Structures are given as C-alpha cells and as structure tokens.
Coordinates of C-alpha atoms and ligand atoms in Angstrom, one line a residue:
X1 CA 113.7 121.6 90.6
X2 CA 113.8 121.4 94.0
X3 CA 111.6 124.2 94.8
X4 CA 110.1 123.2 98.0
X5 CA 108.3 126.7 98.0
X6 CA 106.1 125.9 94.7
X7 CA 103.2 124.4 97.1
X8 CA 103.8 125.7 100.5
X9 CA 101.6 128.7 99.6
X10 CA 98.6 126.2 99.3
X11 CA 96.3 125.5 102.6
X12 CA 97.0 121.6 103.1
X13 CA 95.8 118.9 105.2
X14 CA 98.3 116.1 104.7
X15 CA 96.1 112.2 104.0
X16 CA 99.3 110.6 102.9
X17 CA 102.0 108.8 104.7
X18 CA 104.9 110.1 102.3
X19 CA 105.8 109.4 98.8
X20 CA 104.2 106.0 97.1
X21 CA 106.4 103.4 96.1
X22 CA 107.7 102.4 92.5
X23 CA 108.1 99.2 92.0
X24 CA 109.5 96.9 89.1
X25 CA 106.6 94.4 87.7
X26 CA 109.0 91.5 87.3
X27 CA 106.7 88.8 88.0
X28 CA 104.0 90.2 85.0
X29 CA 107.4 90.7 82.5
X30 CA 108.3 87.1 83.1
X31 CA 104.9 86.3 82.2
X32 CA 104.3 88.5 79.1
X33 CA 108.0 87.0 78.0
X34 CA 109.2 88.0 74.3
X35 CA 104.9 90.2 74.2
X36 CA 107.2 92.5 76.1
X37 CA 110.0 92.7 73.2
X38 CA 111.9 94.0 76.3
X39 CA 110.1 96.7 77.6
X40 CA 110.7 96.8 81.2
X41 CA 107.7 98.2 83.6
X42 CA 107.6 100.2 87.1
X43 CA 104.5 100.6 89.0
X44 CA 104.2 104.3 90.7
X45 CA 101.8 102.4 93.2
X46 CA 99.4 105.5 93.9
X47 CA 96.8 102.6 95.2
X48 CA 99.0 102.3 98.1
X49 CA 97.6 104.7 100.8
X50 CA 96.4 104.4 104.2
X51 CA 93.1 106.5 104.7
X52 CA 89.7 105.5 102.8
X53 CA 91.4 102.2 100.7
X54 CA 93.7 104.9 98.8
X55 CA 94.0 106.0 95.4
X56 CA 94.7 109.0 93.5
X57 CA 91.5 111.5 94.4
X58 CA 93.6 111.7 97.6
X59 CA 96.6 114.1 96.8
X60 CA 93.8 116.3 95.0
X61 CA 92.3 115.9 98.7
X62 CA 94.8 117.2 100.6
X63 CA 94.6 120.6 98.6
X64 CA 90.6 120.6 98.2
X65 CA 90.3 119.8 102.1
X66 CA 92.9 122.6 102.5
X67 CA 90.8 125.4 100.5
X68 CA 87.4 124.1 101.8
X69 CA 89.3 124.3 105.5
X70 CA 90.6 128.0 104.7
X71 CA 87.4 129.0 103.3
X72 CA 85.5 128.3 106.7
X73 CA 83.1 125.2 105.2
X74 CA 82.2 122.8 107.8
X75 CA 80.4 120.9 105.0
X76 CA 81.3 119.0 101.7
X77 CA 78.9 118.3 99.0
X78 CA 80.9 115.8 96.4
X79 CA 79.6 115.3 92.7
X80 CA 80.4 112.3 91.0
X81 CA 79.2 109.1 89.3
X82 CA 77.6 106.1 91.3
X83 CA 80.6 104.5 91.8
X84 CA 82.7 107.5 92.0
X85 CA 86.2 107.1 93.5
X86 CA 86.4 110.8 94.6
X87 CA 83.3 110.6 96.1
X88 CA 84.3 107.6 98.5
X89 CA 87.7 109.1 99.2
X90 CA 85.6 112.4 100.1
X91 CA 83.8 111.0 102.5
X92 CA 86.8 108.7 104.1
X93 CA 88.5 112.2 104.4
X94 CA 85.4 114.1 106.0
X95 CA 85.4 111.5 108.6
X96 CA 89.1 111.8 109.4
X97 CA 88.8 115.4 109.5
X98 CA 85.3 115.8 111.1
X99 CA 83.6 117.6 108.5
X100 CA 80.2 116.9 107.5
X101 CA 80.1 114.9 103.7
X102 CA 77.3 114.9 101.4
X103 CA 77.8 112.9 98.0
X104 CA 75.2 113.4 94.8
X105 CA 75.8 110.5 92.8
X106 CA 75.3 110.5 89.4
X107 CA 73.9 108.2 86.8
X108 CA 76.7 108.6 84.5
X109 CA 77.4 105.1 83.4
X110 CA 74.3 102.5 81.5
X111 CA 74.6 100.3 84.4
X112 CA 71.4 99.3 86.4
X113 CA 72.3 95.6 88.6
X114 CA 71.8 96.1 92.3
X115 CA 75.4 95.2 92.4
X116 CA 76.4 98.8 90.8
X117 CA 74.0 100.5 92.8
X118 CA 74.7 99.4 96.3
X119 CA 78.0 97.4 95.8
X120 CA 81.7 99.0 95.9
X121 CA 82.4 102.3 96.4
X122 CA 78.9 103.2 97.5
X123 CA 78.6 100.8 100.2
X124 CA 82.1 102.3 101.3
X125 CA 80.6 106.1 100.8
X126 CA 77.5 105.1 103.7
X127 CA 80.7 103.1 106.1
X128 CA 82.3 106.4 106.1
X129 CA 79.1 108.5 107.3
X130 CA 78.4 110.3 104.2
X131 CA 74.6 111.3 103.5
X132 CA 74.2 109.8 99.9
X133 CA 71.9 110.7 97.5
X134 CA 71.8 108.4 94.6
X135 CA 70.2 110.3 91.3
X136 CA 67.4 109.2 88.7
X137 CA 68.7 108.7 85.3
X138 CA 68.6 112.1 83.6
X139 CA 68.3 114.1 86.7
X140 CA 71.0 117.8 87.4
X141 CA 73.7 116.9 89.7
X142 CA 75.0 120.2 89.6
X143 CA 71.8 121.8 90.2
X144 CA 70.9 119.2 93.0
X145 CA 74.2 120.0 94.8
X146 CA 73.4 124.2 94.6
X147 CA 70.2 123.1 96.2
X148 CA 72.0 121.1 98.8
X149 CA 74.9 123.8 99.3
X150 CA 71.6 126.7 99.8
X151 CA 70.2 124.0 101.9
X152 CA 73.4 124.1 104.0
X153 CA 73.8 127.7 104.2
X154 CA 70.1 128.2 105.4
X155 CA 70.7 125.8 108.3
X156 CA 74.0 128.6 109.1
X157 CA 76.2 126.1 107.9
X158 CA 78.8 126.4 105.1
X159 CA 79.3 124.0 102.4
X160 CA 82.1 123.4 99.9
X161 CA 81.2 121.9 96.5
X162 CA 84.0 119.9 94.7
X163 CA 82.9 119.4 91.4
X164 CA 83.6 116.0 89.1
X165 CA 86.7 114.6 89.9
X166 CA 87.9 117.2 91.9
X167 CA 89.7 118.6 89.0
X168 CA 89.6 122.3 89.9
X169 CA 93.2 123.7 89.6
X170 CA 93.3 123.6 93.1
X171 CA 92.9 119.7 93.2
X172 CA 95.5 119.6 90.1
X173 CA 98.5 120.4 93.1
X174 CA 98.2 117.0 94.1
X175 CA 99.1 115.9 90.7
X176 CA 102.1 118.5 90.6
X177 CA 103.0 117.4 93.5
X178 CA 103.6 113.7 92.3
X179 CA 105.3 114.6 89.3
X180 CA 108.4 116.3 91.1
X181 CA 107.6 112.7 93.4
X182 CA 108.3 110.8 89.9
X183 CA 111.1 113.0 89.2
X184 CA 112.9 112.7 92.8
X185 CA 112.4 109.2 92.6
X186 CA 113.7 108.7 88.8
X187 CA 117.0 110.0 89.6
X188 CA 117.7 108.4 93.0
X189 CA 116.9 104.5 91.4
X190 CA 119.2 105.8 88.5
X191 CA 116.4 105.2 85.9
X192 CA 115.0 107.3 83.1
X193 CA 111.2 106.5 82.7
X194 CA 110.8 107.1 78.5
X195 CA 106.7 106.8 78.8
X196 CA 104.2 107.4 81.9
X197 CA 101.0 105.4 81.3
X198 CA 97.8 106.6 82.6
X199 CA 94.2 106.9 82.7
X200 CA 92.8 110.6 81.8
X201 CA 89.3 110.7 83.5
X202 CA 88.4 114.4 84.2
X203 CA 91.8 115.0 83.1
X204 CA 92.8 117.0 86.9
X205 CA 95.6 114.0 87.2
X206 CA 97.1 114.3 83.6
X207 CA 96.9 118.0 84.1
X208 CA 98.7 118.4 87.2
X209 CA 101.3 116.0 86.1
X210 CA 102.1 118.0 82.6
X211 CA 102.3 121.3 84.4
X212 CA 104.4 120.1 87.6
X213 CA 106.8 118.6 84.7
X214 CA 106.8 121.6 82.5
X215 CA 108.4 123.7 85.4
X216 CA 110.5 120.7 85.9
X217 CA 112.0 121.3 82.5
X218 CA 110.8 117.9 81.5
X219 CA 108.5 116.4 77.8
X220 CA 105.1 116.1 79.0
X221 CA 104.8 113.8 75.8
X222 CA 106.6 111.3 77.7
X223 CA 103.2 110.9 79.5
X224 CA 100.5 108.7 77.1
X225 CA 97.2 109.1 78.8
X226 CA 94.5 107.4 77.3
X227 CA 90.9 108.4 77.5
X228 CA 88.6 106.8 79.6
X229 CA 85.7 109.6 79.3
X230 CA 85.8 111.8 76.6
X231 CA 86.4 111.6 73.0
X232 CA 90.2 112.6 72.7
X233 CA 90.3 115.6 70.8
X234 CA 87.9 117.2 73.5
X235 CA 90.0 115.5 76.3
X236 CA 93.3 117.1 75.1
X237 CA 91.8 120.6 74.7
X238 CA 90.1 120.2 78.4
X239 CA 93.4 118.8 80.0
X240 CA 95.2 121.8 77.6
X241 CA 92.8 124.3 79.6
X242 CA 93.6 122.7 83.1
X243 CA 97.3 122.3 82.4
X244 CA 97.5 126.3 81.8
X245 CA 95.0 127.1 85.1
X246 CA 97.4 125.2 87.0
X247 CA 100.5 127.0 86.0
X248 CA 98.6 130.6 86.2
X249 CA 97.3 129.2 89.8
X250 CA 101.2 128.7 90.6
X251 CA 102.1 132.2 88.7
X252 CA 104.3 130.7 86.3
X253 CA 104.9 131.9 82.6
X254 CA 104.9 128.9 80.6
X255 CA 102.0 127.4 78.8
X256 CA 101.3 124.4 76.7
X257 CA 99.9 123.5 73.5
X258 CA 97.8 121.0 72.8
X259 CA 100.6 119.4 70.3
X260 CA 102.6 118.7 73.7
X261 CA 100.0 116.5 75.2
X262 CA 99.4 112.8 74.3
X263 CA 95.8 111.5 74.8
X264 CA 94.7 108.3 73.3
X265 CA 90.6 106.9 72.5
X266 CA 92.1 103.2 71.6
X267 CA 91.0 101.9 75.1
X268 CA 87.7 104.1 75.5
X269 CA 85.4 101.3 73.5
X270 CA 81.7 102.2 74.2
X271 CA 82.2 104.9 76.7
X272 CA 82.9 106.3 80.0
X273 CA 82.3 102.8 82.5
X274 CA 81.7 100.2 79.6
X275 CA 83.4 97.8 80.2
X276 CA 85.5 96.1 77.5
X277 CA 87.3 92.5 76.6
X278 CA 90.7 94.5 76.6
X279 CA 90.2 96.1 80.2
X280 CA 89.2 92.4 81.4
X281 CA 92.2 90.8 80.3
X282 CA 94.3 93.4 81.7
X283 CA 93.0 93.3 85.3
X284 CA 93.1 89.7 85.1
X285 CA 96.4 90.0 83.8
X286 CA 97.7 92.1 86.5
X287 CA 95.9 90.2 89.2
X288 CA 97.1 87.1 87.8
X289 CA 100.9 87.7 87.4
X290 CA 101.5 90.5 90.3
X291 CA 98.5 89.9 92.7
X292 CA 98.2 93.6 92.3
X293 CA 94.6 94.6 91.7
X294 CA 93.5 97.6 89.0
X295 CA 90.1 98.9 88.7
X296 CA 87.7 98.4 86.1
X297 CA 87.3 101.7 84.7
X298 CA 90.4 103.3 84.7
X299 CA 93.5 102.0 85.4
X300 CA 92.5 98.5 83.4
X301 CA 91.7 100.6 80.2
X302 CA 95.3 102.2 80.5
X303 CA 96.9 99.0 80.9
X304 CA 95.0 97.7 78.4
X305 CA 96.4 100.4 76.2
X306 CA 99.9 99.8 77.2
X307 CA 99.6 96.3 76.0
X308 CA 98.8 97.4 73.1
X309 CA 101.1 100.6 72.9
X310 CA 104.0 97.6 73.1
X311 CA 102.3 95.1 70.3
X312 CA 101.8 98.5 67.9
X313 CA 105.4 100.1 68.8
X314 CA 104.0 102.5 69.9
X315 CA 106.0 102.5 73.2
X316 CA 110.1 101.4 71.7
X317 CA 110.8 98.1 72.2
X318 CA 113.4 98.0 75.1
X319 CA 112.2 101.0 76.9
X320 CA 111.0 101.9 80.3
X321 CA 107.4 102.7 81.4
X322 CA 106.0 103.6 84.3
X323 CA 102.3 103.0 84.9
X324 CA 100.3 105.0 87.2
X325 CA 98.5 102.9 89.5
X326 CA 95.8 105.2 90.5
X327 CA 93.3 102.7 92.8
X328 CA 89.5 101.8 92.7
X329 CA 89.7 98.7 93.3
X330 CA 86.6 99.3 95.3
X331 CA 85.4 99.1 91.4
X332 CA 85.7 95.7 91.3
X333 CA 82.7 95.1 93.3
X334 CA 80.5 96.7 91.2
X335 CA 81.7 95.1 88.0
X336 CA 81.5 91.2 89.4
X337 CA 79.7 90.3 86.9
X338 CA 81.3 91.7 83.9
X339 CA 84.6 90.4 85.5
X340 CA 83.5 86.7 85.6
X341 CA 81.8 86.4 82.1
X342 CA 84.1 88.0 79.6
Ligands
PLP401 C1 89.5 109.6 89.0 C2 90.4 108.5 88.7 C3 91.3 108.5 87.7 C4 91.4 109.6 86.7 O1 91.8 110.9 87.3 P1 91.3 112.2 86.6 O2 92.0 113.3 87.3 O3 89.8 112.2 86.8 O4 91.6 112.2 85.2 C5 92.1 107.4 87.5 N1 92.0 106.3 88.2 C6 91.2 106.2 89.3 C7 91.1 105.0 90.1 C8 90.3 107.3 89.5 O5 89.5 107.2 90.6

C-alpha cells in the first residue's frame, strides 16, 4: 500500500532521522535457549532516535507539533504523569522548535521517593526549558492546564493542549505511519512477523498501528498489546474508539470491531506504574543478554508478557515476533530502587 498521499495532507514537522531499525535479538535467544521453543525475536527499535533521548511519543510529535504549528500556538501545555515520557519528549521538541513548553504533571502513579519526583524524566523535562508544575495528589490536571491555556491567552499568547499521551487521532498518524514502516521493512528482510508485541498505555500507539494495517489489508490480531493502564475490556473499547477516529480522520470506510483487537491484563499486576517481579526480570533480562535497555513501565511489562505468551503458547512455538521497543529509559531513574531489590 504504497500510498505515499495517506499523510501528506497532515501539517508535519519531521523529529526523526528516517525509519528505526529492526533488529534480530540473537544474543537474548541464545540465552533463553530451548524457554524460546524456537521462537525467533526482532526488535522495531523505536528507542533509537536522536532528539530528546527518543522514544515513541515522538512520531505522535511530529503530527501534534504540526497541528499546534498550523493552528498558530506559540505555546504547549502537556498533561501527563510525573514521570511522563510525552511530557519529556514535549518539551525536547519545544526547544528544537522554539516554542514555549509548559508540562502539568500528574500524580498518577502511588509513588512518593524523591527519586520519582525529581529523578528521570522530570529532571530531563527542567534540562529542556520546560516550566513544570508538579501536582498534589488528587488535584485536576485537566482543569489546571485550561487555567494555564486562559492564562496563556490573556498574556496574547496561544497555547496548544495535548492531552494524556498525546493520543488524539491526530497523534495516532505517527503510529500509522510506522505500521506501513513495519510493513516496508517485513517484505524487504523477506520475513513475515506472525505477532507484534507491545505495550497499550493510552492506547494512541496500538491505535494508529491497527488502523495504518487495516488499510494495509493486514490482521490487526497479529498485534498482542498488553495493558499497562487500564483494565482490558475498557482498553480494547478505548483503542476500538481511537482505531475508528483515526480512519474517519484519514476518510477511509473501514472500521474495526473490538473482536479484531487483542489486548491482554496478564502483565498489568497492581496498576498503571506498579512495578512487578515479572517487569524486573524482563528489563534485567534484556539489559543482561542484549545491553538494550527497556523501561520500567511499559515496554518491561510487554516483554514480560511475551515471556510468558511463549511459556503459555500463546505465541506458536517456532514463530516470529516483533517487539516494539518504544523507549523510557529515562524511567529507569526513577525506579532505582525497585530495580535493585526485587
Ligand atoms: C507512552 C508510552 C507507551 C504507550 O503508548 P500509548 O500510545 O500511550 O499506548 C509505550 N512505551 C513508552 C516508553 C511510552 O512512553
């Protein structure tokens, strides 16, 4: 589906430096030995980009930064959690651009260390120049970003306000915008990927991924997403709702059920930034065998849940996967002490 045109309607400001890599994980297959039963595993190393320390909030950025860009803002007011990826990525892109960045950072995750607080991705959102405003417990993001937007406005100013995740269908291009990535790059190594692993956060990824391969012609079943945030059954009807904005957004006819989509809880444990004995073995595993770091919140939960997609059969035995490294490694910081005692 080489249809070039599918995007170009979309304002753009281009963050990457070309498609990211897929790479065999030979070293952690020689390591996970018969575990594997012969599975073989690609990396789709979305980690790998040069502005801000990379990861995937980044091709959502270059379509948000378009729209706030078109739309005349000069100012960006970011929700997210404390240690939000989007948020740091936000204001890494602000300062390339020269746009003004304002992150409200929300207490979404039962995690009060000073580490958390000022460690990781926040000390990265102040390096970039953000202005951050780190909530109470309890207190309104969304209302204390309309306050900051009016704020803004008074001063003559205009602000944008991406919302959690950046997972407006807007932001979801990015993500349609990898999957014909995935798709270009599955035919010229010759190789059919049988199951895409990934995390499903605020489900703009998972959703722009199903809907760039439904106009591909492709099973968006092949992609397992597991739940990092939300119990599934609301996760799959939330990424259901995205998946169809996204294809109305692009003014295409088909739709998709929520029967099509494939959204596990196994790796979720006690909620959204918990961390979990599973998700620690897996980021040490990875770090261990590949020197490749994951992130605590994400990206170790869905390996975690390949693992054990291969011990349960889930994924065939002998088949290929594909994991979506999506970044935030910045994470890591903040979770130092969960990493070294479980
Ligand atoms: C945000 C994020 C995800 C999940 O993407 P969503 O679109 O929110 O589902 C996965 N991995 C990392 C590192 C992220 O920052």
């Amino acid at each position: 589906m080489p249809d070039s045109d599918l995007l170009s309607r979309f304002p753009r400001v281009r963050l990457m430096n070309g498609p990211t890599p897929v790479q065999r994980l030979s070293r952690l297959e020689v390591v996970l030995g018969p575990r594997l039963k012969g599975v073989s595993i690609w990396a789709k190393r979305d980690d790998l980009m040069e502005l801000g320390g990379g990861g995937n909030k980044l091709r959502k950025l270059e379509f948000l930064i378009g729209q706030a860009k078109a739309e005349g803002c000069d100012t960006v007011v970011v929700i997210g959690g404390v240690q939000s990826n989007f948020a740091r990525l936000a204001a890494a892109v602000c300062a390339r651009v020269g746009l003004a960045c304002e992150l409200v950072l929300a207490q979404m995750v039962p995690r009060d260390s000073e580490i958390y607080q000022v460690n990781g991705n926040v000390l990265l959102d102040r390096l970039f120049g953000a202005r951050v405003h780190v909530l109470a417990r309890g207190d309104d993001a969304s209302a204390f970003a309309a306050g900051r937007a009016a704020e803004v406005a008074s001063s003559g100013r205009k602000a944008f306000v991406a919302v959690l995740g950046g997972s407006t269908p807007v932001g979801c291009l990015g993500y349609v915008d990898c999957a014909m990535e995935i798709a270009a790059q599955s035919a010229e190594m010759a190789v059919t990927f049988d199951t895409i692993v990934i995390p499903n956060g605020s489900g703009g990824m998972h959703a722009g991924l199903v809907a760039g391969m439904v106009i591909n012609g492709e099973d968006p079943s092949r992609i397992v997403a597991h739940t990092v945030l939300s119990p599934a059954d609301a996760c799959i009807l939330s990424t259901v709702e995205k998946v169809n904005a996204v294809l109305g957004l692009l003014s295409r006819q088909e739709r998709v059920e929520p029967s099509e989509l494939n959204i596990s809880q196994s790796q979720l444990g006690g909620g959204y930034g918990i961390p979990t004995i599973p998700m620690v073995e897996a980021v040490k595993l990875v770090g261990s065998s590949e020197g490749l770091l994951i992130d605590p919140v994400y990206g170790g939960k869905a390996f975690a849940g390949l693992l054990s997609d291969i011990e349960g059969d889930v994924i065939q035995p002998g088949s290929n996967v594909l994991f979506l490294m999506t970044g935030g490694s910045p994470g890591l910081y903040a979770y130092a002490d969960a990493l070294n005692d479980e």
